[in-house]
């Protein structure tokens, strides 16, 4: 349940309320909202009498949270969550472009892409160092070397870095290099990983699973948030419908208004994985911005035909510049800014 | 296969080529494209030697059509099909708004909606007279009375009419009242109906089935076109994915670039049926326009809470005016016009 | 709601109750169950006070039917519906095998198959005369000639005939030749057709649509039943899941226990269309019988490699004999009979 | 590619062939099949000339493996894989019943269930100690305590143990207690976990993901096998189709003939998770056996209404005895044995 505390309540009184809740079997999270103290009390499977809670000294108002996700719900936190990534605000008015290669293949590749996408207005550099591949015989990524390349290129171009973490064992090294930890669609219910990410203070970009319902997806966010890490960005990347041969997955843009209604978390759209075909990325990126997303995640490769991974869906550098220009016009039409083209003093990396 | 004929070929020579094809088991369709005569020759299951066809006098070029749909394919007709509906061009630069109630319930309801949506820029009035309902006990529509109401309101407001035909037996009366014959998602493979629609000279708006692949959907268009009626508009209205409780269906906006690539037919988006919830219609309408659709089909009701059908997804009149304004801005951003707000001299009805 | 009337109630009293219900906005259906008169009263969207109904003279008990389908629900009719088709009982202890070619192609083909499947224990001959094909250029069936061939072959072998009706316009001629009218998956929500089938006294085999939920499917049955025709057999034939390249559809055998719980109607399984590959039909036919189906619908062709339709999924005659033997053993294991191999005096056709 | 070596080839010659393949970029796996040495050489993305390989001294025959999975494919290993688990052969003629509670809740619960299911013919005891739960607030399992309880109960009743591993960090302790390591549906593409399981010599039961295609699922098996662990059992547990409210997932029994055709690995069916409703487990268990599965995985709880997890789908002890009797009859009908009821000298645990 959500418990709004009286103005000017002192910490002893808050502690007393928390104690009461804990002894009644609840887990309690504290949040300051609009200058007021709020508690989120979670008691799965228990029935707490709301009137008893209301009667506790210092309690102003009490309401049930009507979803199985609690901390992730807008019922608990009405205001949008805005996540600061080295000066870039994700979830605010600006639509943030994130772009880069599917996999880090080498220094020159990443630097070329980083400069180009930064010049077109992207603020976050994406790139896979640990690659989840369907085949054990396919290229599995450059690992730490890849992270180093990514960090250097991002620093040079003044960008933040988002990269995928596949397993808890990679967490420590990822924290050294990466500004946003990406959880891939296949790991959306890797609960051990989600719990570990709840323990760190680093933004997480959580992709929707190929067959995740909204509730399952937001419950995955809740796993991270219930551990203490509130900086979760959700990312729609196409679901598995009955399919067909013309797109890889089905991009579900209704996720944008649905997430905005259910949750306060920022939502980013990845049209590249959703459609899997270069020439369909552009119209769907425009559509995502028009529908109200907070950011785009786009695959760009200097020479897609030579890419070790996901070549067919990667944009060429010129394609990305065209995309950036087009989505900027759409963003303007709905009154939201996108970072202008051209280099800019960027964020410092996690060790900066 | 597609057969491009020599410039200035005379009709005797064309007839000779057609005869050759027919005696070799083909069905032949003729089309003038860019001032040149073209034949589409269809021989399911047969192997015709392309070189033999190329050698026929008057043949300029021959190419296989690489899809099971032929007349509907862009391989056959590279230029966009633009369909004239009483002066409204569907499939051209303008994005055409079609709006109205789910079901015709009475004169006042339809006139109110017609005036309001026309004033906001809609050019086609939608409304169901014959209603396909999941339950035999639910309101089945006003039938011919409904058609009369719809026609009168459209004429008064200077609009065209689109309404659903459920069965061949309704065709004759529909032709008296309706400018565009709508085929519902549940009838997308009602082949008897599709064949009958191939025999008339009236535009058809063909909704995608809840589980239609792109190929099946375009093959349904082919059924109509192979009968002689080339005026087919396809309409995406949400597919059935694994779903969830927050939207009725999953709107597949990738259908827009896919249809545009595979086919020359106009594509319209129906976000109302796709999401089934009022407040999610607006963002998805914007997204559809941004993705490049040729029109929108929107449910509007003066008092949705009293609607006999689909109330929860129907926009209020004010909502529609807001939607029209917002999608107009998106359309401008991609360089496409939408009819301005305010009444205008409209098309005459089918009997006008 | 379901209204059980007092023992020995006279027809005037029943009429009085029915009148009361009608004046309160209900549609009323009458049924004798276990020697007692029962009424099914349907009032979509209305709230009738159950206590008022209970107080009517002659009413013994009243209960709401907790589903949107009423006549099709087991809540209304607890006992299994058993449908007599010329002496063959469908829905009783016996598991009825229905077999034959996908499409009627000629006399010799159908007679050969009919004799062979009859000899192996099949009691109903299937075969398509009107064929719903995805492509307008594919073989569309022999029409009435096909029906004649089917009837003659069935009569010769002492079998009943099931064949697909695609449109109301075919109903009259179908009634002359066919014992069971099949509604295909694509027409499961062709409500005009379903309503017409409600007006005739002939069993209907209603296939599940590719994306029909259980409720939608049983509501389609309700369309037929609410018109007066209670002889509905439902048939699962595979749904469209996210799919893959190894089977055509996904056979949902959970439909058997679900239908048995929700409804009193017989359920038949069509593994041929579900899997679309010959060598997977046999194990799934065994599974269907083990799960409790009331019948099987199997495609058999004397020379599948020459079939004009669905060759890859059609069993050879020998395959069917093997299937019949194997499913007979499964049926024995669960205590249900299947007709023995060998010819038998069969049912007379609809005109017999 | 698959390389069959000459009879009587010596190890030096084999080594020479392997060296040649490695220097040409291949990974090589060795297998003895039917008394002959076979190599499986994998070179993703490379084109090796088969004729060159055929010309190497000691090579008898060479063939491409027509799937992306290699070691898991029947093309590589035509004979069924039979996995020995402490004397129980999985993948042989016997159909092996695995049963137990969803989650280990306490000693008495597990011992009661173990004795009961063993008495009914089950040979493997299932039970979750580490539980993947959609909600972070739901019961997460007893961990190592749960494993100890499970092992003790299994040893007492003479059974093997299968239990789920969620993360690499649990592997060491799992190896101390568990005979078969289960990978859950949500982890089917947790590649880090799969790779770790490839390094141990312990059978793995790999569940199909909710939206895994056959290829993706067998590629997940390939991840384990390519690491050296060939003891993989695949387990179908229901996929996510468009769904409905009457079952939790859609059990795809066509997986049985498809896996049997594509692969040599044993396949087990879990009807409990597939349907999620107790009374539908029994008919689908019968169906699975009839379709040719190698085993069943069934949830049983002494008091389902008190279960901390998955109560609604857990069978009562009596239900399981009835299930065992019924599936035994089906197994007999298709000529396969199931272990008889009654206690038996069981396998020793992993430390035994």
Coordinates of N, CA and C in Angstrom, one line a residue, chain A residues 42 44 70-71 132-138 140 166-167 186-187 189-192 195 210-213 216 219 222-223 226 240, chain D residues 42 44 70-71 132-138 140 166-167 186-187 189-192 195 210-213 216 219 222-223 226 240:
Chain A
X42 N 4.9 -3.4 1.4 CA 4.5 -4.5 0.5 C 4.3 -5.8 1.4
X44 N 3.0 -9.2 0.4 CA 2.4 -10.2 -0.5 C 1.6 -11.3 0.3
X70 N 4.6 -2.6 -7.5 CA 4.3 -1.5 -6.5 C 5.2 -0.3 -6.7
X71 N 6.5 -0.5 -6.5 CA 7.4 0.7 -6.6 C 7.4 1.2 -8.1
X132 N 24.6 -12.1 -26.4 CA 23.8 -13.3 -26.3 C 23.4 -13.8 -27.7
X133 N 24.0 -14.9 -28.1 CA 23.7 -15.4 -29.5 C 23.0 -16.7 -29.5
X134 N 22.0 -16.8 -30.3 CA 21.2 -18.1 -30.4 C 22.1 -19.3 -30.6
X135 N 23.2 -19.1 -31.4 CA 24.1 -20.2 -31.7 C 25.3 -20.2 -30.9
X136 N 25.8 -21.3 -30.3 CA 27.0 -21.2 -29.5 C 28.2 -21.1 -30.5
X137 N 28.0 -21.2 -31.7 CA 29.1 -21.1 -32.7 C 29.2 -19.7 -33.3
X138 N 28.3 -18.8 -33.0 CA 28.4 -17.5 -33.5 C 29.3 -16.6 -32.6
X140 N 30.7 -14.3 -30.1 CA 30.2 -14.0 -28.8 C 30.6 -12.7 -28.2
X166 N 25.0 -9.9 -19.4 CA 24.4 -11.2 -19.5 C 24.3 -12.0 -18.2
X167 N 25.2 -11.6 -17.3 CA 25.3 -12.5 -16.1 C 25.9 -11.7 -15.0
X186 N 16.1 -11.7 -23.5 CA 16.2 -13.1 -23.1 C 16.4 -13.3 -21.6
X187 N 16.9 -12.2 -21.0 CA 17.2 -12.2 -19.5 C 16.1 -11.4 -18.7
X189 N 13.6 -12.3 -17.3 CA 13.1 -13.0 -16.1 C 14.3 -13.8 -15.5
X190 N 15.5 -13.3 -15.7 CA 16.7 -13.9 -15.1 C 16.7 -13.2 -13.7
X191 N 16.0 -13.8 -12.8 CA 15.8 -13.1 -11.5 C 17.1 -12.9 -10.7
X192 N 18.0 -13.8 -10.8 CA 19.3 -13.6 -10.1 C 20.0 -12.4 -10.6
X195 N 18.1 -9.2 -9.4 CA 18.3 -8.9 -8.0 C 19.7 -8.3 -7.8
X210 N 10.5 -11.3 -25.3 CA 9.7 -11.6 -26.5 C 8.3 -11.9 -26.3
X211 N 8.0 -12.5 -25.1 CA 6.6 -12.8 -24.8 C 6.2 -12.3 -23.5
X212 N 6.8 -11.2 -23.0 CA 6.4 -10.6 -21.7 C 5.1 -9.9 -21.8
X213 N 4.2 -10.1 -20.9 CA 3.0 -9.2 -20.8 C 3.6 -8.0 -20.1
X216 N 4.3 -8.7 -16.4 CA 5.6 -9.5 -16.2 C 6.8 -8.5 -16.4
X219 N 7.0 -6.2 -13.5 CA 7.4 -7.0 -12.3 C 8.9 -7.2 -12.4
X222 N 10.3 -4.2 -11.1 CA 10.1 -4.2 -9.6 C 11.1 -5.0 -8.9
X223 N 11.6 -6.1 -9.5 CA 12.7 -6.9 -8.9 C 13.9 -6.0 -8.7
X226 N 12.9 -3.2 -6.1 CA 12.7 -3.6 -4.7 C 14.1 -3.9 -4.0
X240 N 7.0 -11.4 -29.9 CA 6.8 -12.5 -30.9 C 5.3 -12.8 -31.1
Chain D
X42 N 32.4 -28.3 -36.7 CA 31.5 -27.1 -36.8 C 32.4 -25.9 -37.2
X44 N 31.1 -22.4 -38.2 CA 30.0 -21.4 -38.4 C 30.5 -20.3 -39.4
X70 N 23.8 -28.9 -34.3 CA 24.7 -29.9 -35.0 C 24.7 -31.2 -34.1
X71 N 25.3 -31.0 -32.9 CA 25.4 -32.2 -32.0 C 24.0 -32.7 -31.5
X132 N 12.1 -19.5 -9.4 CA 12.0 -18.2 -10.2 C 10.5 -17.7 -10.1
X133 N 10.3 -16.6 -9.4 CA 8.9 -16.1 -9.2 C 8.8 -14.8 -9.9
X134 N 7.6 -14.6 -10.6 CA 7.4 -13.4 -11.3 C 7.4 -12.2 -10.4
X135 N 7.0 -12.4 -9.1 CA 7.0 -11.2 -8.2 C 8.2 -11.4 -7.2
X136 N 8.9 -10.3 -7.0 CA 10.0 -10.3 -6.0 C 9.5 -10.5 -4.6
X137 N 8.2 -10.3 -4.4 CA 7.6 -10.4 -3.0 C 7.1 -11.8 -2.8
X138 N 7.1 -12.7 -3.8 CA 6.6 -14.1 -3.6 C 7.7 -15.0 -3.0
X140 N 10.4 -17.4 -2.4 CA 11.6 -17.6 -3.3 C 12.2 -19.0 -3.1
X166 N 18.9 -21.8 -11.2 CA 18.5 -20.5 -11.8 C 19.8 -19.7 -12.2
X167 N 20.9 -20.1 -11.7 CA 22.1 -19.2 -11.9 C 23.4 -20.1 -11.7
X186 N 12.2 -19.7 -18.4 CA 12.7 -18.3 -18.4 C 14.2 -18.2 -18.6
X187 N 14.9 -19.3 -18.4 CA 16.4 -19.3 -18.6 C 16.8 -20.1 -19.8
X189 N 17.4 -19.2 -22.7 CA 18.4 -18.5 -23.4 C 19.3 -17.7 -22.5
X190 N 19.5 -18.2 -21.3 CA 20.5 -17.7 -20.3 C 21.8 -18.4 -20.7
X191 N 22.5 -17.8 -21.7 CA 23.6 -18.5 -22.3 C 24.8 -18.8 -21.4
X192 N 25.0 -17.8 -20.4 CA 26.0 -18.1 -19.4 C 25.8 -19.3 -18.6
X195 N 26.2 -22.5 -20.9 CA 27.6 -22.8 -21.0 C 28.2 -23.5 -19.8
X210 N 8.8 -19.9 -23.2 CA 7.4 -19.7 -23.5 C 7.2 -19.3 -25.0
X211 N 8.2 -18.7 -25.6 CA 8.1 -18.4 -27.0 C 9.2 -18.9 -27.8
X212 N 9.8 -20.0 -27.4 CA 10.9 -20.6 -28.2 C 10.4 -21.4 -29.4
X213 N 11.0 -21.1 -30.5 CA 10.8 -22.0 -31.7 C 11.6 -23.3 -31.4
X216 N 15.3 -22.6 -31.8 CA 15.9 -21.9 -30.6 C 16.1 -22.8 -29.5
X219 N 18.9 -25.2 -30.2 CA 20.1 -24.4 -30.1 C 20.5 -24.2 -28.7
X222 N 22.1 -27.2 -27.8 CA 23.5 -27.3 -28.5 C 24.5 -26.5 -27.6
X223 N 24.1 -25.4 -27.0 CA 25.0 -24.7 -26.1 C 25.6 -25.6 -25.0
X226 N 27.7 -28.5 -26.8 CA 29.0 -28.0 -27.4 C 30.0 -27.8 -26.4
X240 N 3.3 -19.8 -25.1 CA 2.4 -18.6 -24.9 C 1.8 -18.3 -26.3

